[in-house]
Tab-separated table of C-alpha atoms and ligand atoms in Angstrom:
chain	number	residue	atom	x	y	z
A	898	MET	CA	14.888	-86.986	78.560
A	899	SER	CA	15.671	-90.137	76.572
A	900	PRO	CA	16.376	-89.770	72.852
A	901	ARG	CA	13.464	-89.876	70.457
A	902	SER	CA	13.009	-90.774	66.795
A	903	ILE	CA	11.189	-88.249	64.630
A	904	LEU	CA	10.224	-88.293	60.958
A	905	PHE	CA	9.208	-85.098	59.132
A	906	VAL	CA	6.810	-85.601	56.208
A	907	CYS	CA	5.533	-83.476	53.300
A	908	LEU	CA	4.460	-84.226	49.717
A	909	GLY	CA	7.679	-84.096	47.700
A	910	ASN	CA	10.319	-84.266	50.453
A	911	ILE	CA	12.282	-81.552	48.660
A	912	CYS	CA	10.864	-78.281	50.085
A	913	ARG	CA	9.266	-78.339	53.562
A	914	SER	CA	10.258	-81.569	55.337
A	915	PRO	CA	14.007	-81.301	54.548
A	916	VAL	CA	13.913	-77.811	56.098
A	917	ALA	CA	11.985	-79.215	59.073
A	918	GLU	CA	14.606	-81.927	59.611
A	919	GLY	CA	17.523	-79.490	59.281
A	920	VAL	CA	16.028	-76.764	61.448
A	921	PHE	CA	14.923	-79.216	64.131
A	922	ARG	CA	18.371	-80.858	64.252
A	923	HIS	CA	19.961	-77.422	64.601
A	924	ALA	CA	17.615	-76.420	67.451
A	925	LEU	CA	18.095	-79.791	69.164
A	926	THR	CA	21.875	-79.477	68.962
A	927	GLN	CA	21.753	-75.950	70.382
A	928	ARG	CA	19.756	-77.229	73.352
A	929	LEU	CA	21.431	-80.532	74.156
A	930	GLY	CA	24.878	-80.222	72.609
A	931	PRO	CA	26.135	-82.436	69.769
A	932	GLU	CA	26.738	-85.544	71.868
A	933	ARG	CA	23.233	-85.884	73.324
A	934	ALA	CA	21.548	-84.555	70.170
A	935	GLY	CA	23.373	-87.207	68.135
A	936	LEU	CA	21.491	-89.955	69.995
A	937	TRP	CA	18.199	-88.823	68.472
A	938	THR	CA	17.043	-90.284	65.127
A	939	LEU	CA	15.814	-87.636	62.669
A	940	ASP	CA	14.764	-88.154	59.054
A	941	SER	CA	12.309	-86.844	56.465
A	942	ALA	CA	10.151	-88.385	53.743
A	943	GLY	CA	7.481	-87.542	51.147
A	944	THR	CA	4.022	-88.993	50.639
A	945	SER	CA	4.864	-89.105	46.912
A	946	ASN	CA	7.860	-90.551	45.084
A	947	TYR	CA	7.903	-87.656	42.544
A	948	HIS	CA	11.387	-86.514	43.590
A	949	ALA	CA	12.912	-89.698	45.035
A	950	GLY	CA	16.720	-89.495	45.146
A	951	GLU	CA	16.821	-85.714	44.602
A	952	SER	CA	18.508	-83.096	46.773
A	953	PRO	CA	16.373	-80.506	48.547
A	954	ASP	CA	15.014	-77.733	46.292
A	955	PRO	CA	17.748	-75.065	45.796
A	956	ARG	CA	15.403	-72.469	47.307
A	957	SER	CA	15.035	-74.600	50.473
A	958	GLN	CA	18.805	-75.013	50.653
A	959	ALA	CA	19.272	-71.250	50.291
A	960	SER	CA	16.653	-70.458	52.956
A	961	THR	CA	18.351	-72.624	55.586
A	962	LEU	CA	21.902	-71.606	54.571
A	963	ARG	CA	20.962	-67.966	55.214
A	964	HIS	CA	20.461	-69.109	58.813
A	965	GLY	CA	23.661	-71.169	58.918
A	966	ILE	CA	22.062	-74.603	58.340
A	967	ASP	CA	23.312	-76.899	55.545
A	968	ILE	CA	20.709	-79.424	54.299
A	969	SER	CA	22.477	-80.261	51.022
A	970	ALA	CA	23.286	-83.870	51.993
A	971	GLN	CA	19.624	-84.872	52.314
A	972	ARG	CA	17.947	-86.983	49.593
A	973	SER	CA	14.226	-87.343	48.936
A	974	ARG	CA	12.589	-90.672	49.675
A	975	PRO	CA	8.953	-91.813	49.862
A	976	PHE	CA	7.230	-92.492	53.187
A	977	GLU	CA	6.635	-96.218	53.733
A	978	ALA	CA	4.477	-98.195	56.184
A	979	MET	CA	7.616	-99.479	57.953
A	980	ASP	CA	8.279	-95.886	59.080
A	981	PHE	CA	5.522	-96.343	61.676
A	982	GLU	CA	7.737	-98.971	63.336
A	983	ARG	CA	10.943	-96.943	63.055
A	984	PHE	CA	9.720	-93.607	64.443
A	985	ASP	CA	8.018	-92.420	67.646
A	986	PHE	CA	6.655	-89.262	66.022
A	987	ILE	CA	5.529	-88.628	62.426
A	988	MET	CA	5.379	-84.849	61.966
A	989	VAL	CA	3.281	-83.889	58.909
A	990	MET	CA	3.259	-80.453	57.264
A	991	ASP	CA	-0.429	-80.293	56.263
A	992	SER	CA	-3.745	-82.133	56.497
A	993	SER	CA	-3.310	-83.719	53.081
A	994	ASN	CA	-0.046	-85.299	54.278
A	995	HIS	CA	-1.986	-86.411	57.377
A	996	VAL	CA	-4.607	-88.229	55.291
A	997	ASN	CA	-1.993	-89.865	53.040
A	998	VAL	CA	0.114	-91.108	55.951
A	999	SER	CA	-2.965	-92.272	57.919
A	1000	ASN	CA	-4.020	-94.378	54.960
A	1001	LEU	CA	-0.829	-96.434	55.342
A	1002	ALA	CA	-1.333	-97.081	59.089
A	1003	GLU	CA	-1.682	-100.801	59.793
A	1004	ALA	CA	-1.573	-101.101	63.602
A	1005	SER	CA	-3.781	-99.443	66.205
A	1006	ASP	CA	-0.963	-97.349	67.685
A	1007	HIS	CA	0.235	-95.987	64.333
A	1008	LYS	CA	-2.239	-93.128	63.805
A	1009	GLY	CA	-1.481	-91.758	67.275
A	1010	LYS	CA	2.096	-91.107	66.156
A	1011	ILE	CA	0.990	-88.583	63.501
A	1012	HIS	CA	1.039	-84.889	64.459
A	1013	LEU	CA	0.628	-81.674	62.471
A	1014	MET	CA	3.959	-79.860	62.774
A	1015	LEU	CA	2.365	-76.488	63.560
A	1016	ASP	CA	0.109	-77.857	66.310
A	1017	ALA	CA	2.765	-76.956	68.874
A	1018	SER	CA	2.714	-73.278	67.809
A	1019	PHE	CA	-1.018	-73.011	66.990
A	1020	PRO	CA	-2.808	-75.676	69.075
A	1021	GLY	CA	-6.112	-76.857	67.664
A	1022	GLU	CA	-5.982	-74.590	64.589
A	1023	ASN	CA	-4.984	-77.266	62.052
A	1024	ARG	CA	-2.562	-74.799	60.471
A	1025	PRO	CA	-0.548	-76.059	57.476
A	1026	VAL	CA	3.048	-75.253	56.647
A	1027	PRO	CA	2.152	-73.651	53.258
A	1028	ASP	CA	3.605	-75.489	50.250
A	1029	PRO	CA	6.153	-73.023	48.781
A	1030	TYR	CA	6.927	-75.066	45.631
A	1031	TYR	CA	5.023	-72.899	43.124
A	1032	GLY	CA	5.755	-69.576	44.827
A	1033	GLY	CA	8.707	-67.243	45.324
A	1034	GLU	CA	11.550	-66.783	47.778
A	1035	HIS	CA	9.299	-65.242	50.408
A	1036	GLY	CA	7.394	-68.513	50.761
A	1037	PHE	CA	10.608	-70.345	51.629
A	1038	GLU	CA	11.615	-67.820	54.290
A	1039	ASN	CA	8.089	-68.084	55.737
A	1040	VAL	CA	8.452	-71.890	55.861
A	1041	TYR	CA	11.786	-71.506	57.630
A	1042	GLN	CA	10.335	-69.158	60.260
A	1043	LEU	CA	7.276	-71.329	60.924
A	1044	LEU	CA	9.431	-74.446	61.293
A	1045	ALA	CA	12.010	-72.764	63.520
A	1046	GLU	CA	9.300	-71.612	65.928
A	1047	ALA	CA	7.501	-74.981	65.904
A	1048	SER	CA	10.779	-76.822	66.535
A	1049	GLU	CA	11.375	-74.799	69.698
A	1050	LYS	CA	7.823	-75.495	70.912
A	1051	TRP	CA	8.109	-79.251	70.332
A	1052	LEU	CA	11.481	-79.251	72.050
A	1053	ASP	CA	9.884	-77.540	75.049
A	1054	GLN	CA	7.653	-80.622	75.293
A	1055	TRP	CA	10.242	-83.265	74.464
A	1056	THR	CA	13.363	-82.198	76.350
B	2269	LIG	P1	7.175	-80.266	49.415
B	2269	LIG	O1	6.854	-79.370	48.118
B	2269	LIG	O2	5.980	-81.197	49.596
B	2269	LIG	O3	7.253	-79.268	50.509
B	2269	LIG	O4	8.448	-80.998	49.134
B	2269	LIG	C1	6.515	-79.924	46.872
B	2269	LIG	C2	7.509	-80.384	46.048
B	2269	LIG	C3	7.190	-80.915	44.817
B	2269	LIG	C4	5.871	-80.976	44.426
B	2269	LIG	C5	4.871	-80.525	45.265
B	2269	LIG	C6	5.189	-80.012	46.503
B	2269	LIG	N1	5.529	-81.504	43.161
B	2269	LIG	O5	4.328	-81.536	42.821
B	2269	LIG	O6	6.420	-81.959	42.402
């Protein structure tokens, strides 16, 4: 399968989408090996600029590190319309992200690139990755588990 470009999107780009990017890269590397995995383009972004330039939330970093994945080098940035040109797939964490990203679509093929991340695990259910920002540690572990499972399911389709 030829390499793909995938952007993971949430609201702040400090909690869910950095975990999605890190967990997906890890799963991709396990499957394809570092050389082939390195040909894929992976990134994450937020529909807001609230945390632009910041590192992932310490609780997100801890949740992935517990599973051997280091996301500390990531920095938050806002989603921009040009991302529709750069990426084949725009993976959103919830329906609110979906609406916000759709509103920036300019070309007819743009909206078709947007997918709910959990659609691969729960087809047709419109399930969100719950925003863990105002909750406790358990929410972050739940996010990790949901994203790890969804990553495997998308990889079943893409590789
Ligand atoms: P994220 O979580 O969208 O998963 O990065 C949030 C982070 C920050 C805020 C909301 C959600 N905030 O309102 O600052």
